[in-house]
Coordinates of C-alpha atoms in Angstrom, one line a residue:
M169 CA 0.0 0.0 0.0
L170 CA 1.5 3.3 -1.0
F171 CA 0.6 6.3 1.3
H172 CA 0.7 9.6 -0.5
R173 CA 2.4 12.6 1.0
V174 CA 3.6 10.6 4.0
S175 CA 5.8 12.6 6.4
G176 CA 9.3 10.9 6.1
R177 CA 10.2 7.3 6.0
P178 CA 9.0 5.1 8.9
D179 CA 12.6 4.4 9.9
Q180 CA 13.8 7.9 9.5
I181 CA 15.7 9.5 12.4
L182 CA 15.6 13.3 12.5
S183 CA 18.8 14.9 13.5
P184 CA 18.7 17.2 16.6
A185 CA 17.7 20.7 15.6
E186 CA 18.3 23.7 18.0
T187 CA 18.4 26.7 15.7
L188 CA 16.0 28.3 13.3
A189 CA 18.1 27.3 10.3
Q190 CA 18.4 23.7 11.5
I191 CA 14.6 23.4 12.1
E192 CA 13.8 24.9 8.7
E193 CA 16.1 22.4 7.0
S194 CA 14.6 19.4 9.0
V195 CA 10.9 20.3 8.2
R196 CA 11.7 19.9 4.5
L197 CA 11.2 16.2 5.2
T198 CA 7.9 16.8 6.9
S199 CA 5.8 19.9 7.0
R200 CA 6.2 23.5 8.1
N201 CA 2.7 23.1 9.7
M202 CA 3.2 20.5 12.5
G203 CA -0.4 19.9 12.5
N204 CA -0.2 18.2 9.1
L205 CA 1.8 15.4 10.7
V206 CA -1.3 14.4 12.7
H207 CA -3.6 13.8 9.6
L208 CA -0.9 12.6 7.3
E209 CA 0.2 9.8 9.6
A210 CA -3.4 8.6 10.2
P211 CA -3.8 6.3 7.1
Q212 CA -0.5 4.5 8.0
K213 CA -1.8 4.0 11.6
L214 CA -5.2 3.0 10.5
F215 CA -4.7 0.4 7.8
R216 CA -2.8 -2.9 7.8
H217 CA 0.0 -2.8 5.3
K218 CA 3.5 -4.1 4.6
P219 CA 6.1 -1.7 6.2
V220 CA 7.6 -0.6 2.9
A221 CA 9.3 2.8 2.3
P222 CA 8.9 3.6 -1.4
D223 CA 10.4 6.5 -3.2
Q224 CA 7.7 9.1 -2.8
R225 CA 8.9 10.8 -6.0
A226 CA 8.2 7.9 -8.3
T227 CA 5.6 8.8 -10.8
D228 CA 5.5 5.8 -13.1
A229 CA 2.0 4.2 -13.0
A230 CA 3.2 0.8 -14.3
E231 CA 5.8 0.6 -11.5
L232 CA 3.2 1.5 -8.9
D233 CA 0.8 -1.1 -10.2
R234 CA 3.6 -3.7 -10.0
R235 CA 4.5 -2.8 -6.5
F236 CA 1.4 -1.8 -4.8
D237 CA -2.3 -2.9 -4.3
A238 CA -3.6 0.6 -3.3
I239 CA -2.8 4.2 -3.2
V240 CA -4.0 6.0 -0.2
L241 CA -4.3 9.8 -0.6
G242 CA -4.3 11.9 2.6
Y243 CA -5.6 15.4 2.1
A244 CA -6.9 18.4 4.2
N245 CA -8.4 21.6 3.2
M246 CA -7.3 21.3 -0.5
I247 CA -10.5 22.8 -2.0
R248 CA -9.7 26.6 -2.1
P249 CA -11.2 29.4 -4.1
R250 CA -9.5 30.2 -7.3
E251 CA -7.5 33.3 -7.1
E252 CA -5.3 35.3 -9.5
K253 CA -2.1 34.2 -7.6
D254 CA -3.1 30.6 -8.2
N255 CA -2.9 31.1 -11.9
R256 CA 0.7 32.3 -11.5
D257 CA 1.6 29.4 -9.4
S258 CA 2.7 27.0 -12.1
R259 CA 4.5 24.7 -9.6
N260 CA 1.4 23.8 -7.7
I261 CA -0.7 23.6 -10.9
G262 CA 1.9 21.4 -12.5
A263 CA 2.1 19.1 -9.4
R264 CA -1.7 18.7 -9.5
G265 CA -1.5 17.9 -13.2
R266 CA 1.1 15.1 -12.7
E267 CA -0.9 13.8 -9.8
T268 CA -4.0 13.6 -11.9
A269 CA -2.3 11.9 -14.8
L270 CA -0.8 9.3 -12.4
L271 CA -4.1 8.5 -10.8
A272 CA -5.8 8.3 -14.2
A273 CA -3.1 5.8 -15.5
T274 CA -2.7 3.6 -12.6
R275 CA -4.8 0.4 -12.1
C276 CA -4.3 0.5 -8.3
E277 CA -7.1 0.8 -6.0
I278 CA -7.4 4.5 -4.8
V279 CA -8.6 5.7 -1.4
A280 CA -8.9 9.5 -0.7
L281 CA -9.5 10.7 2.8
G282 CA -9.9 14.0 4.6
I283 CA -10.7 16.3 1.7
G284 CA -12.2 19.5 2.7
I285 CA -13.1 23.0 1.6
Q286 CA -11.1 26.0 2.9
E287 CA -14.1 28.3 3.0
A288 CA -17.7 28.4 1.8
L289 CA -17.9 28.2 -2.0
E290 CA -20.5 28.8 -4.6
P291 CA -21.8 25.6 -6.2
N292 CA -19.9 26.1 -9.4
P293 CA -16.7 24.3 -10.5
D294 CA -15.3 27.6 -11.9
V295 CA -14.6 28.9 -8.5
V296 CA -11.6 26.5 -8.1
D297 CA -8.6 26.3 -10.4
P298 CA -9.2 23.9 -13.4
S299 CA -6.3 21.7 -12.3
L300 CA -7.8 21.2 -8.9
F301 CA -11.2 20.3 -10.3
A302 CA -9.6 17.9 -12.8
L303 CA -7.9 16.1 -9.8
L304 CA -11.1 15.9 -7.9
S305 CA -13.0 14.6 -10.9
T306 CA -10.3 11.8 -11.3
I307 CA -10.7 11.0 -7.6
N308 CA -14.5 11.0 -8.0
R309 CA -14.2 8.6 -11.0
R310 CA -11.4 6.3 -9.7
A311 CA -11.5 6.1 -5.9
S312 CA -13.2 3.2 -4.1
I313 CA -13.5 5.7 -1.1
F314 CA -13.8 9.4 -1.8
G315 CA -13.8 10.5 1.8
V316 CA -14.4 14.1 2.7
R317 CA -14.3 16.0 5.9
G318 CA -17.9 16.9 6.5
R319 CA -21.3 17.8 5.2
E320 CA -20.4 21.2 3.7
T321 CA -17.6 19.7 1.6
E322 CA -19.9 16.9 0.5
A323 CA -22.7 19.3 -0.4
W324 CA -20.4 21.4 -2.6
L325 CA -18.8 18.4 -4.4
H326 CA -22.3 16.9 -5.1
A327 CA -23.5 20.2 -6.3
V328 CA -20.7 20.4 -8.9
G329 CA -21.4 16.8 -10.1
L330 CA -18.8 14.9 -8.0
T331 CA -21.4 12.7 -6.4
N332 CA -19.2 9.9 -5.1
A333 CA -17.8 12.0 -2.3
R334 CA -18.9 10.9 1.2
A335 CA -18.7 12.8 4.5
L336 CA -16.5 10.6 6.6
G337 CA -14.6 13.0 8.9
C338 CA -10.9 13.4 9.5
P339 CA -9.1 10.0 9.6
S340 CA -6.9 11.3 12.6
L341 CA -9.9 11.0 14.8
F342 CA -10.3 7.2 14.1
V343 CA -6.7 6.2 15.0
Y344 CA -7.4 5.8 18.7
P345 CA -11.2 5.4 19.2
R346 CA -11.0 3.9 22.6
N347 CA -9.1 7.0 23.8
I348 CA -11.7 9.3 22.2
M349 CA -14.5 7.5 24.0
S350 CA -12.6 7.7 27.4
I351 CA -12.8 11.5 27.4
R352 CA -14.4 12.9 30.5
S353 CA -15.0 16.2 32.1
P354 CA -12.1 17.8 34.2
A355 CA -12.7 17.3 37.9
T356 CA -12.6 21.0 38.5
V357 CA -12.2 24.0 36.3
V358 CA -9.8 26.4 38.2
P359 CA -7.1 28.8 37.3
S360 CA -4.5 26.1 38.2
L361 CA -5.8 23.8 35.5
R362 CA -3.0 22.8 33.2
V363 CA -4.2 23.6 29.7
A364 CA -2.5 23.8 26.3
T365 CA -3.4 26.3 23.7
A366 CA -2.5 27.2 20.1
G367 CA -3.3 29.8 17.5
R368 CA -1.4 32.2 15.3
L369 CA 1.1 34.5 16.8
T370 CA 1.2 36.6 13.6
R371 CA 0.3 40.0 12.5
Q372 CA -3.2 39.8 10.9
D373 CA -5.8 42.3 9.7
D374 CA -8.0 41.1 12.7
N375 CA -6.2 40.5 15.9
R376 CA -9.4 39.1 17.6
R377 CA -8.3 35.6 17.1
L378 CA -5.0 36.2 18.9
E379 CA -6.8 38.2 21.6
A380 CA -9.1 35.2 22.2
V381 CA -6.1 32.8 22.7
V382 CA -4.5 35.3 25.0
R383 CA -7.6 35.4 27.2
I384 CA -7.3 31.6 27.5
G385 CA -3.7 32.0 28.7
Q386 CA -4.7 34.6 31.3
R387 CA -7.3 32.3 32.9
F388 CA -5.3 29.0 33.2
Q389 CA -1.8 27.6 33.7
T390 CA -1.4 27.6 29.9
S391 CA 1.3 26.2 27.6
Y392 CA 1.4 27.5 24.0
V393 CA 2.1 24.9 21.3
F394 CA 3.3 26.2 17.9
Q395 CA 2.4 24.8 14.5
N396 CA 3.4 26.7 11.4
D397 CA 3.2 30.0 13.2
F398 CA 6.7 29.0 14.7
F399 CA 8.4 30.4 11.7
S400 CA 6.5 33.6 11.3
T401 CA 6.8 34.3 15.0
L402 CA 10.6 33.8 15.1
Q403 CA 11.4 35.1 11.6
A404 CA 13.5 38.0 13.1
A405 CA 15.7 35.6 15.2
D406 CA 19.3 35.0 14.4
P407 CA 19.0 31.8 12.4
Q408 CA 22.1 30.4 14.2
E409 CA 20.9 31.2 17.7
V410 CA 19.9 28.2 19.9
I411 CA 16.1 28.7 20.4
Y412 CA 14.8 25.2 20.7
N413 CA 15.4 22.1 22.9
D414 CA 15.0 19.2 20.5
A415 CA 14.9 16.6 23.3
T416 CA 11.9 18.2 25.1
G417 CA 10.2 20.3 22.4
E418 CA 10.6 23.5 24.4
V419 CA 11.0 26.8 22.6
S420 CA 13.0 29.6 24.2
P421 CA 10.6 32.3 25.4
E422 CA 12.7 35.4 25.0
Q423 CA 12.2 35.7 21.2
V424 CA 8.5 34.8 21.4
K425 CA 7.8 37.4 24.1
R426 CA 9.7 40.0 22.0
R427 CA 7.4 39.1 19.1
G428 CA 4.4 39.6 21.4
V429 CA 5.4 43.1 22.1
E430 CA 5.6 43.8 18.4
L431 CA 2.0 42.5 18.1
G432 CA 0.8 44.6 21.0
F433 CA 0.2 41.7 23.4
N434 CA 1.8 40.8 26.7
L435 CA 1.8 37.1 26.0
P436 CA 0.6 35.3 29.3
F437 CA 1.7 31.8 28.5
N438 CA 3.8 29.8 31.0
D439 CA 6.0 28.1 28.4
Y440 CA 6.3 27.4 24.6
W441 CA 6.5 24.2 22.7
M442 CA 6.9 22.8 19.2
F443 CA 6.9 19.2 18.2
R444 CA 8.5 17.5 15.2
S445 CA 7.0 14.2 16.0
T446 CA 3.5 13.2 16.9
E447 CA 4.6 10.7 19.5
K448 CA 6.5 13.4 21.5
W449 CA 3.4 15.7 21.1
R450 CA 1.1 13.0 22.4
G451 CA 3.5 12.5 25.4
F452 CA 3.2 16.2 26.1
A453 CA -0.6 16.1 26.0
T454 CA -0.7 13.3 28.6
G455 CA 0.9 15.8 31.1
N456 CA -1.8 18.4 30.6
E457 CA -5.5 18.3 31.6
A458 CA -7.1 19.9 28.5
F459 CA -6.7 21.7 25.3
F460 CA -8.4 25.1 24.6
G461 CA -7.2 26.7 21.4
D462 CA -7.5 27.8 17.8
R463 CA -5.8 24.9 15.9
F464 CA -7.9 21.8 15.0
H465 CA -5.2 19.1 15.0
G466 CA -3.7 20.6 18.1
G467 CA -6.9 19.5 19.8
V468 CA -6.9 16.2 18.0
V469 CA -3.6 15.3 19.7
F470 CA -5.2 15.7 23.1
M471 CA -8.2 13.8 22.2
Q472 CA -6.1 10.9 20.8
V473 CA -4.8 10.4 24.3
G474 CA -8.1 10.7 25.9
K475 CA -8.0 14.4 27.1
P476 CA -10.8 16.8 26.5
A477 CA -10.4 19.6 24.0
I478 CA -12.3 22.8 23.1
I479 CA -11.4 23.9 19.7
V480 CA -11.9 27.6 18.9
Q481 CA -14.2 28.1 15.9
A482 CA -12.7 30.8 13.7
D483 CA -13.2 29.6 10.2
A484 CA -15.2 27.2 8.0
R485 CA -12.8 24.3 8.3
V486 CA -13.1 24.1 12.1
R487 CA -16.9 24.7 12.0
E488 CA -17.3 21.9 9.6
L489 CA -15.3 19.3 11.6
T490 CA -16.6 20.3 15.1
S491 CA -20.1 20.1 14.0
F492 CA -19.7 16.8 12.3
Y493 CA -18.5 15.2 15.5
D494 CA -20.3 17.4 18.0
L495 CA -16.9 18.4 19.4
P496 CA -16.6 21.0 22.1
T497 CA -16.1 24.3 20.5
A498 CA -16.3 28.1 21.2
T499 CA -16.3 31.1 18.9
V500 CA -13.9 34.0 19.1
D501 CA -16.8 36.3 20.0
E502 CA -17.7 34.0 22.9
L503 CA -14.1 34.0 24.2
L504 CA -13.9 37.9 24.0
N505 CA -17.2 38.4 25.8
N506 CA -17.2 35.7 28.4
D507 CA -15.0 34.1 31.0
P508 CA -13.0 31.2 29.4
Q509 CA -13.4 29.3 32.7
D510 CA -17.2 29.6 32.4
I511 CA -17.0 28.4 28.7
M512 CA -15.0 25.4 29.7
R513 CA -17.3 24.3 32.5
E514 CA -20.2 24.4 30.0
R515 CA -18.5 22.9 26.9
L516 CA -16.6 20.2 28.9
S517 CA -19.7 19.2 30.9
E518 CA -20.5 15.5 31.2
A519 CA -23.7 16.1 29.3
A520 CA -21.8 17.9 26.4
L521 CA -19.2 15.2 26.3
R522 CA -21.7 12.3 26.4
Q523 CA -23.3 14.0 23.2
M524 CA -19.9 14.0 21.6
R525 CA -19.4 10.4 22.4
E526 CA -22.8 9.5 21.0
T527 CA -22.0 11.3 17.7
Y528 CA -18.5 9.9 17.5
A529 CA -19.8 6.4 17.8
K530 CA -22.2 6.9 14.8
R531 CA -19.4 8.5 12.7
Y532 CA -17.0 5.6 13.7
R533 CA -19.5 3.0 12.6
V534 CA -20.0 4.5 9.2
F535 CA -16.3 4.9 8.6
Y536 CA -15.6 1.3 9.8
D537 CA -18.2 -0.1 7.4
V538 CA -16.9 2.0 4.4
V539 CA -13.4 0.8 4.9
R540 CA -14.4 -2.8 5.4
E541 CA -16.6 -2.7 2.3
A542 CA -13.7 -1.4 0.3
G543 CA -11.6 -4.5 1.2
L544 CA -9.1 -2.7 3.5
E545 CA -8.1 -4.0 7.0
F546 CA -7.6 -2.0 10.1
F547 CA -4.4 -2.3 11.9
N548 CA -6.4 -2.6 15.1
D549 CA -9.9 -3.9 14.1
I550 CA -12.1 -2.4 16.8
P551 CA -15.8 -3.4 16.1
P552 CA -18.3 -0.5 16.2
D553 CA -20.4 -2.4 18.8
E554 CA -17.4 -2.1 21.2
I555 CA -17.4 1.7 20.7
D556 CA -21.2 1.9 21.2
R557 CA -20.7 0.2 24.6
M558 CA -18.3 3.1 25.7
V559 CA -20.9 5.8 25.2
D560 CA -22.0 5.7 28.9

């Protein structure tokens, strides 16, 4: 089984990185957005397969057909509105064209998972780049599973004629189903609660999203976890300065706080972290009590280890996913106008989390049945009936 866009080889050892220059070099093997590691690893963790490490640059369909039974495509918010700058980005358009040609030529079974829209779109194929629509059309025609993130993405694809798309959710939420179903409310919601948050420490037209995350940091003992905003936040740092502890994932706070002053915020977070591996990230999550932040996959890491998460709803992507699973969520407006502790008590109440477990069990059953009908095997085959019993 060939996994598309997998982050590095399974046996790859990343060299220790302590400076901005070293970290930028290392992420060429993975992703500048550490959250991508969470959803890109999911198919490999979900499906039983031989532990092969093929050359990801291979583009010959006949060779792929000889070596593999299936190609699993892992995507995220790939459906974006067509813009003038897209027409100038010949590299991305060319890559999509090569990918489309490969999928059309191969005889391998194709499975696509996690496809989502970036924002609400008119029901017209012309709103996206033609190369993207051609790729989606090929997936619609060839894939045995055309899995999309949620109802909004499914509705748009059906409206433009790609009717094989099916809302299955994000595959990263199906890797550890028993842990998801073990999530319970914190014993108490107090200022000493150890909470992790995430967002974008960047200069934006609207600083309200950052202000909302800052309010979370002011009300709890809060750690901030970087994703791709690590690079924009520390762009002014000396690229040879030691700013990162590779063994622990800690980021030196001096440069971060200096950036906060530039943005007009006195950043209240206890410490700062960034993880180049999901295993280390999940280990960090076990030492905290909850996630409350503005990055979806930052929250998924916590849910994967059985910790509750409230994901701040600031765009269409998060709205689609949180509503699909009934995940605890809050809007930026709610955070700016209410006490984050009160929001946590409400959104992580036992009643709210039971609703999440009920919805998750339904989504898991559908995903499980679709995968089995396609002839794929789960690495850990956990029957839906077992998940249903964990609702209470």
